[in-house]
Coordinates of C-alpha atoms and ligand atoms in Angstrom, one line a residue:
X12 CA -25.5 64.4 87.2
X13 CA -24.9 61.5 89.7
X14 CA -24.0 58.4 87.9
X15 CA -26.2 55.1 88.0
X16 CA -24.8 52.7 90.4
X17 CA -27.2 49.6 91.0
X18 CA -27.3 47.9 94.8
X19 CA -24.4 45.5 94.2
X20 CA -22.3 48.6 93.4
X21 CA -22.4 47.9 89.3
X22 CA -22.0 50.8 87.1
X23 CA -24.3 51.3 84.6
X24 CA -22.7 52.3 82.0
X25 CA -24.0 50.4 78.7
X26 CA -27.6 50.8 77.3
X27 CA -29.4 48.2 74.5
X28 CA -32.4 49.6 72.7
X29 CA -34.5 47.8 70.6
X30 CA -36.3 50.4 68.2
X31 CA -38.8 48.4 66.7
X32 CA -40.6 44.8 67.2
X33 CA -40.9 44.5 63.5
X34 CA -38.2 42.7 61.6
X35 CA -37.8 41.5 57.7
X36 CA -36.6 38.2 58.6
X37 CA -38.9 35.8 60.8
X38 CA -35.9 33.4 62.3
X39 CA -37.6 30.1 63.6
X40 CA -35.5 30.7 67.3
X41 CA -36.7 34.3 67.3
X42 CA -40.1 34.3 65.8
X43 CA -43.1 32.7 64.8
X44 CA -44.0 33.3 60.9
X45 CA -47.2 35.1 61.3
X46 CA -46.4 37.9 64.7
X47 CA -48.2 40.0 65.6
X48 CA -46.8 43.2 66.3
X49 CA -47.2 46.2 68.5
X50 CA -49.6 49.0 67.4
X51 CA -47.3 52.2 66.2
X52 CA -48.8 53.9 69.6
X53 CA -46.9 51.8 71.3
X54 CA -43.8 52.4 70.3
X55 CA -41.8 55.2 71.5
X56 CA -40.7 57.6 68.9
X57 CA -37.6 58.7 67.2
X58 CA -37.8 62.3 69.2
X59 CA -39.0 60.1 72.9
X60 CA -35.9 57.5 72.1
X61 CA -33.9 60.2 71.7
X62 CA -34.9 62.2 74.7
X63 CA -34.8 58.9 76.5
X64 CA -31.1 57.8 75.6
X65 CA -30.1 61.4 76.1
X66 CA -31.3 61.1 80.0
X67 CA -29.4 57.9 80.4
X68 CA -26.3 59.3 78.9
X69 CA -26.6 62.4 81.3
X70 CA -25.9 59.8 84.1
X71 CA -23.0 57.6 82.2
X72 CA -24.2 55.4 79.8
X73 CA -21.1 55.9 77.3
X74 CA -22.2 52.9 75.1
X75 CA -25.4 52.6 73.2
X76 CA -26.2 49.3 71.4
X77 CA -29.4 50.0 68.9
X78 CA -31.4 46.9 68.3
X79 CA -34.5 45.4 67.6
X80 CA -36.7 43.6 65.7
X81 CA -34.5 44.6 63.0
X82 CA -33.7 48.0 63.8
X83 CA -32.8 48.9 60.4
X84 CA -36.0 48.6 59.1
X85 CA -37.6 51.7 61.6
X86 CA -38.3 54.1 59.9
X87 CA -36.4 57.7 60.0
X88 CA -33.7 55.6 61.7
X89 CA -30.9 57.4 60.6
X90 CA -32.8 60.5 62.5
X91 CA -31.9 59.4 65.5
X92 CA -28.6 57.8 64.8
X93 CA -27.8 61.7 63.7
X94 CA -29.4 62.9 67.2
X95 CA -27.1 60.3 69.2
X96 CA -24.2 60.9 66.9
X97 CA -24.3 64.7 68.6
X98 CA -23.6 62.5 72.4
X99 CA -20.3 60.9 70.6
X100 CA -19.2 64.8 69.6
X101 CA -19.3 66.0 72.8
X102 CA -17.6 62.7 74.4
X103 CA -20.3 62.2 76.5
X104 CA -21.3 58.5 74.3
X105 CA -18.4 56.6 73.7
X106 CA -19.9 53.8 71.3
X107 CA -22.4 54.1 69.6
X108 CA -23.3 50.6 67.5
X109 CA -25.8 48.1 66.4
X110 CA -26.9 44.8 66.0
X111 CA -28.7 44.0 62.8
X112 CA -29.7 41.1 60.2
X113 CA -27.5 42.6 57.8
X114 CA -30.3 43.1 55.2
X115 CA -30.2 46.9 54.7
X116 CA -26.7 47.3 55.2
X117 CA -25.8 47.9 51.9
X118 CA -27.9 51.2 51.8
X119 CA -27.3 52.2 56.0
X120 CA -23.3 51.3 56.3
X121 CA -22.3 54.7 55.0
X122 CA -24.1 56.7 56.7
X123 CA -23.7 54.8 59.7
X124 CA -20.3 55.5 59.5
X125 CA -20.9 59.1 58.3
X126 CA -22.7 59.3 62.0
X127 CA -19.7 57.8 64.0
X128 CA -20.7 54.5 63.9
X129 CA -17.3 52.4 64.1
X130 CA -18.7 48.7 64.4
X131 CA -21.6 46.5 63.4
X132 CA -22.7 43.4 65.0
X133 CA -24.5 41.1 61.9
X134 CA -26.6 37.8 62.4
X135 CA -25.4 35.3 60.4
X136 CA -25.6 31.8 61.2
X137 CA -24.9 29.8 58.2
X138 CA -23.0 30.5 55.4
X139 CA -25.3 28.0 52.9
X140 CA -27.9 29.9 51.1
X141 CA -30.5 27.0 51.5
X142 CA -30.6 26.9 55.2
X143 CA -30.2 30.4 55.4
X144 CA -33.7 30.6 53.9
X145 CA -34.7 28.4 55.9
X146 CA -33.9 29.4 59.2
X147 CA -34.8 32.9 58.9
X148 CA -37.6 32.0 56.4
X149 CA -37.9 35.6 55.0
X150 CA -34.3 36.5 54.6
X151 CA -32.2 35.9 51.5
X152 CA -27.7 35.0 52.0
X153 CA -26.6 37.4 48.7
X154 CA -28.8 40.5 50.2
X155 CA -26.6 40.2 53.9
X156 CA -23.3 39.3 52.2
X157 CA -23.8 42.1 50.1
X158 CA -24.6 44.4 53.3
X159 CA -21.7 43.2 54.8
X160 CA -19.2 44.3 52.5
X161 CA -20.8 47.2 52.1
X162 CA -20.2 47.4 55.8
X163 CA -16.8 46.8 55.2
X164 CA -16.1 49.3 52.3
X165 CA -17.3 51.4 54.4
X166 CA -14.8 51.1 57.2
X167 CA -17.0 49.5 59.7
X168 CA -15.4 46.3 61.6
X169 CA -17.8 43.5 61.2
X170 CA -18.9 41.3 64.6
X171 CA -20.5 38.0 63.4
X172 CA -23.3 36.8 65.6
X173 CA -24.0 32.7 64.6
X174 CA -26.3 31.4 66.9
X175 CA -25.3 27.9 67.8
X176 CA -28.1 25.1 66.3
X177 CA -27.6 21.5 66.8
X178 CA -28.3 19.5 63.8
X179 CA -28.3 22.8 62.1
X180 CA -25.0 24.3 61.9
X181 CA -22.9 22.4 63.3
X182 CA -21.5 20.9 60.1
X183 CA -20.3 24.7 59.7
X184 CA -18.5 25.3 62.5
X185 CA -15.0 24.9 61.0
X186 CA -16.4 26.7 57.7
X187 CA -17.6 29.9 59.7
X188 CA -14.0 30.4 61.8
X189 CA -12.3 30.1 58.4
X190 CA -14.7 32.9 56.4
X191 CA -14.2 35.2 59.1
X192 CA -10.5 34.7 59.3
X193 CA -10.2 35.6 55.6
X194 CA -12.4 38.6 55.7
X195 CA -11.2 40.2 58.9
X196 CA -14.5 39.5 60.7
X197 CA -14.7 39.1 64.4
X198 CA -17.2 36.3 65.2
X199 CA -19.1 35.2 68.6
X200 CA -21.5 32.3 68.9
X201 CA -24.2 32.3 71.0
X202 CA -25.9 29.5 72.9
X203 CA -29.6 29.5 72.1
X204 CA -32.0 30.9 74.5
X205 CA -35.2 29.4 75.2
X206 CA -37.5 32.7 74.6
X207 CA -41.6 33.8 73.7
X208 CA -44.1 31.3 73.8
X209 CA -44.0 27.6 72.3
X210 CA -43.3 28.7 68.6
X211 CA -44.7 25.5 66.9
X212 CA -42.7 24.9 64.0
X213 CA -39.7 27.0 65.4
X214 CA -36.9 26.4 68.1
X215 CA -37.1 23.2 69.5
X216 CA -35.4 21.7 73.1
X217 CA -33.4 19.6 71.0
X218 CA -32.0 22.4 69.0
X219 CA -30.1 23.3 72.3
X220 CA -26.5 23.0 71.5
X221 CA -24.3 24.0 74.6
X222 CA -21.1 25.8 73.7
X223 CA -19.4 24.0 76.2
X224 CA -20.2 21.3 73.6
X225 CA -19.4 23.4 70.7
X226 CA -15.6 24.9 72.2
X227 CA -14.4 21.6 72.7
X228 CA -15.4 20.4 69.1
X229 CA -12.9 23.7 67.9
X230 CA -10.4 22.9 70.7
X231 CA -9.8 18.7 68.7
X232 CA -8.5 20.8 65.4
X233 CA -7.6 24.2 66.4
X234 CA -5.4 25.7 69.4
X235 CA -7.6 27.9 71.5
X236 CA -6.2 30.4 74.3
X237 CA -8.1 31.9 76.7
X238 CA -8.0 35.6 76.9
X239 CA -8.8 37.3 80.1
X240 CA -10.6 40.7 78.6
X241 CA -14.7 40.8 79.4
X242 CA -16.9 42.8 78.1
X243 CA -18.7 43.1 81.5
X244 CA -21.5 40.6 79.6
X245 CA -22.1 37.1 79.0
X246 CA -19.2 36.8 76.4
X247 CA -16.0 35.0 76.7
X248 CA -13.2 35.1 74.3
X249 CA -10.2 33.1 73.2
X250 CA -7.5 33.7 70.7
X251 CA -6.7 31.2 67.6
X252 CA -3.7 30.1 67.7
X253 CA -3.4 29.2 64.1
X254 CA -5.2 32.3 62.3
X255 CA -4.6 34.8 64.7
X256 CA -8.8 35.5 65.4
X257 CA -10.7 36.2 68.5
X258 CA -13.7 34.0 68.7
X259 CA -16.4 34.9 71.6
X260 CA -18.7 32.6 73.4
X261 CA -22.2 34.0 74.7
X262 CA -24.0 31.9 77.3
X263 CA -26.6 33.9 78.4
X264 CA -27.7 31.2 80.3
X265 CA -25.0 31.1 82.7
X266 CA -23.9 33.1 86.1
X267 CA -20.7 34.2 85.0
X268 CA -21.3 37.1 84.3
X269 CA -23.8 38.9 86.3
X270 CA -21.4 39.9 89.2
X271 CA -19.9 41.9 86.4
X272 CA -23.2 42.8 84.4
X273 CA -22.9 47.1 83.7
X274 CA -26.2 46.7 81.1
X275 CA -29.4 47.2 81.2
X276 CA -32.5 46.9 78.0
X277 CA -34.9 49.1 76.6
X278 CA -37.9 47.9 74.8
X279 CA -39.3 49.8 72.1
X280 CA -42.2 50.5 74.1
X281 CA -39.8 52.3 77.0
X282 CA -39.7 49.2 79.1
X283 CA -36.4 48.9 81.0
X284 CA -35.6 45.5 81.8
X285 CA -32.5 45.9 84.3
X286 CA -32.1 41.6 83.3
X287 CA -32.2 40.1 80.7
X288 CA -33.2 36.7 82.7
X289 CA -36.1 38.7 85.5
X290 CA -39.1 39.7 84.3
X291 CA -39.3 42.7 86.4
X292 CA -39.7 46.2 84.9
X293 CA -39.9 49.4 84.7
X294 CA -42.3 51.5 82.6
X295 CA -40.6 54.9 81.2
X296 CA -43.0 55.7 78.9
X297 CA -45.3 57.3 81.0
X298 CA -43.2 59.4 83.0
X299 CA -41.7 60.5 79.4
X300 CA -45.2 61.0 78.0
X301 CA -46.7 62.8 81.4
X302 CA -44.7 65.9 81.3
X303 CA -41.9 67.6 79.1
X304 CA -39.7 68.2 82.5
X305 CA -37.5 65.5 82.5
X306 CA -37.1 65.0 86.6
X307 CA -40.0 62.6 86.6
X308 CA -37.9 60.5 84.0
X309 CA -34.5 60.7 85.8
X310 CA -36.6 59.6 88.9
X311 CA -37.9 56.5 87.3
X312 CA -34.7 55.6 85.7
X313 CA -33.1 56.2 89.2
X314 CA -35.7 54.1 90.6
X315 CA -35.5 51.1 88.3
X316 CA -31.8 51.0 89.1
X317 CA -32.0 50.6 92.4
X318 CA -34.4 47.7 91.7
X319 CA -31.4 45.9 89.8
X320 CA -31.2 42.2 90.7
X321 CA -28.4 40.6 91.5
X322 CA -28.7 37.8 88.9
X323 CA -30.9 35.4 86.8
X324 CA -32.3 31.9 87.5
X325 CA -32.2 30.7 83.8
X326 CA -31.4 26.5 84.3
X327 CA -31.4 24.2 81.5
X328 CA -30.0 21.3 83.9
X329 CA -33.7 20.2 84.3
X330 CA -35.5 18.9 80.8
X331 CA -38.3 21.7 81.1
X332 CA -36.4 25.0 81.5
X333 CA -36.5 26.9 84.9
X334 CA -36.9 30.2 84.4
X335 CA -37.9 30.2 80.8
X336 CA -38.4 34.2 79.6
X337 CA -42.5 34.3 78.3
X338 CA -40.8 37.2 76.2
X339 CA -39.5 37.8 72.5
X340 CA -35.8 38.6 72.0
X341 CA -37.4 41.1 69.2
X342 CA -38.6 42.7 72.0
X343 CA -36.1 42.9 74.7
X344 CA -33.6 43.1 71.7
X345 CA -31.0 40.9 72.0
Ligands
LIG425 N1 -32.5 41.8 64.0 C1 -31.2 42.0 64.5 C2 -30.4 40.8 64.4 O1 -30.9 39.7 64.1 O2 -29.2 40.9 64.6 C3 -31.2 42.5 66.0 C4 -32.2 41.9 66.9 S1 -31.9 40.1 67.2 C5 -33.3 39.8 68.3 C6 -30.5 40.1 68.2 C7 -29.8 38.8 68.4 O3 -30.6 38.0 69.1 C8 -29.4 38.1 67.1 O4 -28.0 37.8 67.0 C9 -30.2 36.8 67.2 O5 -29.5 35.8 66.6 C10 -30.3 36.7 68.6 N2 -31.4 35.8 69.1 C11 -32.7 35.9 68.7 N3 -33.4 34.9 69.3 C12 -32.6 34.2 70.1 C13 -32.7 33.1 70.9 N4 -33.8 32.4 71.1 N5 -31.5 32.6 71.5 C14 -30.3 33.2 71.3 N6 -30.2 34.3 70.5 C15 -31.3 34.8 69.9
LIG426 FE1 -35.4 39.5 63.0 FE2 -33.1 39.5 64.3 FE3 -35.2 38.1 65.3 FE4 -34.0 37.2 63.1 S1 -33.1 37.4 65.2 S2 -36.3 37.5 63.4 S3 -33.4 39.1 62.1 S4 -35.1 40.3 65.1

């Protein structure tokens, strides 16, 4: 099958899908404490994911990032982790991988890796148990520490997600490099996105905590080398000179990547979102649901690649944000 090549001549070669809206956790920047969530309908489900994922990786998605909501918490999950795991056997899927709050690791990690998973991205963004509660209200430190070693023991590498807070954790930065030194964890930070309506008691502007801001703070104590490898997203990376670690940097607010960008999203309702800064779409779901032949499918997918923009408009120069996304990240999946 012909490979997906966007307008601008971008491969398409790495898929996100978010499995669920629903999540355990109700983080203040993500969330607001009472959601509302899709009716089950919606949602595609294991055996239309699967289908789905399987059309996409016919045309050259070799990496699958499952997400959510917190996409450990969908039910009959590790169903279609077992249907993907079949893509990785054949060679077809190169990575297959997750982001997750870390809360149901201790029970999933295992199997994960039973399935072929090789590495785990985990949210963590403080290591204090106090603020932990606080910031993702319903989650609890000793459960995701607990989830991460599991992770660990069970041969998975651990990616640590903090997102960067002012006036929240920036009293940690220093603290977070060294625990993931000692345990062997990678870690990236990631500059907060304004995202989903006003959220009342949530993210605030002033919360914003560019990691312009946040690198340089690192750079006064530690030696930091730029390292040229890109992921083909918004990361950058640099080496620490005096433990050895890669830290990453996310700005998915900035244009530096999208001349690169080889991703596109899936919602869990079989939206695909081609950026994560446009709201245009395509809907999947219907052609999935209209018919069992699968050319209608290819067809939109083929379709909604060729509608790829070229980038984002996402400005926080100006006090009110340009371009602000009227969407949840526990949608989209982050
Ligand atoms: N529940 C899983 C988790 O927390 O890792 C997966 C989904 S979550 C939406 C994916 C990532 O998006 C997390 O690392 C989270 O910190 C990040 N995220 C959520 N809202 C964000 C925002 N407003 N700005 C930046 N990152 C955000
Ligand atoms: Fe749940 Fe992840 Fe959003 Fe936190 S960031 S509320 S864990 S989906």
């Amino acid at each position: 099958m012909l490979s997906l090549i966007d307008p601008f001549a971008r491969a398409i070669s790495y898929l996100r899908v978010s499995v669920t809206d629903r999540c355990d956790f109700r983080c203040t920047y993500c969330m607001s404490e009472h959601m509302t969530f899709l009716p089950k309908a919606d949602l595609l489900s294991l055996e239309e994911l699967d289908r789905l994922c399987s059309r996409f990786i016919g045309m050259g998605v070799s990496k699958l990032r499952i997400t959510g909501g917190e996409p450990l918490v969908r039910k009959g999950i590790l169903t279609f982790f077992e249907a993907m795991s079949r893509h990785l056997q054949t060679g077809a899927l190169k990575e297959l991988t997750l982001t997750t709050n870390g809360s149901q690791l201790a029970k999933f990690a295992q199997p994960l890796a039973d399935l072929g998973v090789r590495r785990v991205n985990v949210s963590l963004d403080t290591l204090d148990a106090a603020k932990f509660a606080q910031i993702t209200r319903w989650g609890r430190l000793p459960q995701v520490l607990d989830g991460i070693a599991a992770a660990r023991a069970a041969g998975l590498r651990v990616k640590i997600n903090a997102v960067a807070l002012k006036g929240f954790n920036e009293d940690e930065l220093f603290s977070l490099v060294d625990w993931c030194a000692r345990e062997g964890h990678d870690l990236t930070f990631i500059e907060v996105m304004p995202m989903g309506e006003d959220m009342g008691d949530g993210l605030r502007l002033d919360q914003y905590w560019p990691l312009k801001d946040l690198r340089a703070r690192l750079a006064d104590r530690l030696t930091l080398t730029d390292l040229t490898e890109r992921s083909g997203g918004p990361a950058r990376y640099v080496r620490i000179g005096e433990t050895g670690q890669k830290v990453g940097f996310i700005t998915p607010l900035t244009h530096n990547f999208c001349e690169s960008c080889n991703r596109v999203r899936l919602t869990c309702t079989g939206q695909l979102y081609m950026c994560l800064g446009q709201e245009d779409m395509a809907d999947l779901r219907a052609p999935l649901r209209a018919s069992s032949d699968d050319a209608s499918v290819d067809e939109a997918i083929r379709a909604a690649i060729a509608r790829k923009p070229k980038g984002h408009d996402f400005d926080y120069s100006r006090q009110k944000v340009a371009g602000q996304m009227t969407r949840h990240m526990s949608h989209t999946g982050g």
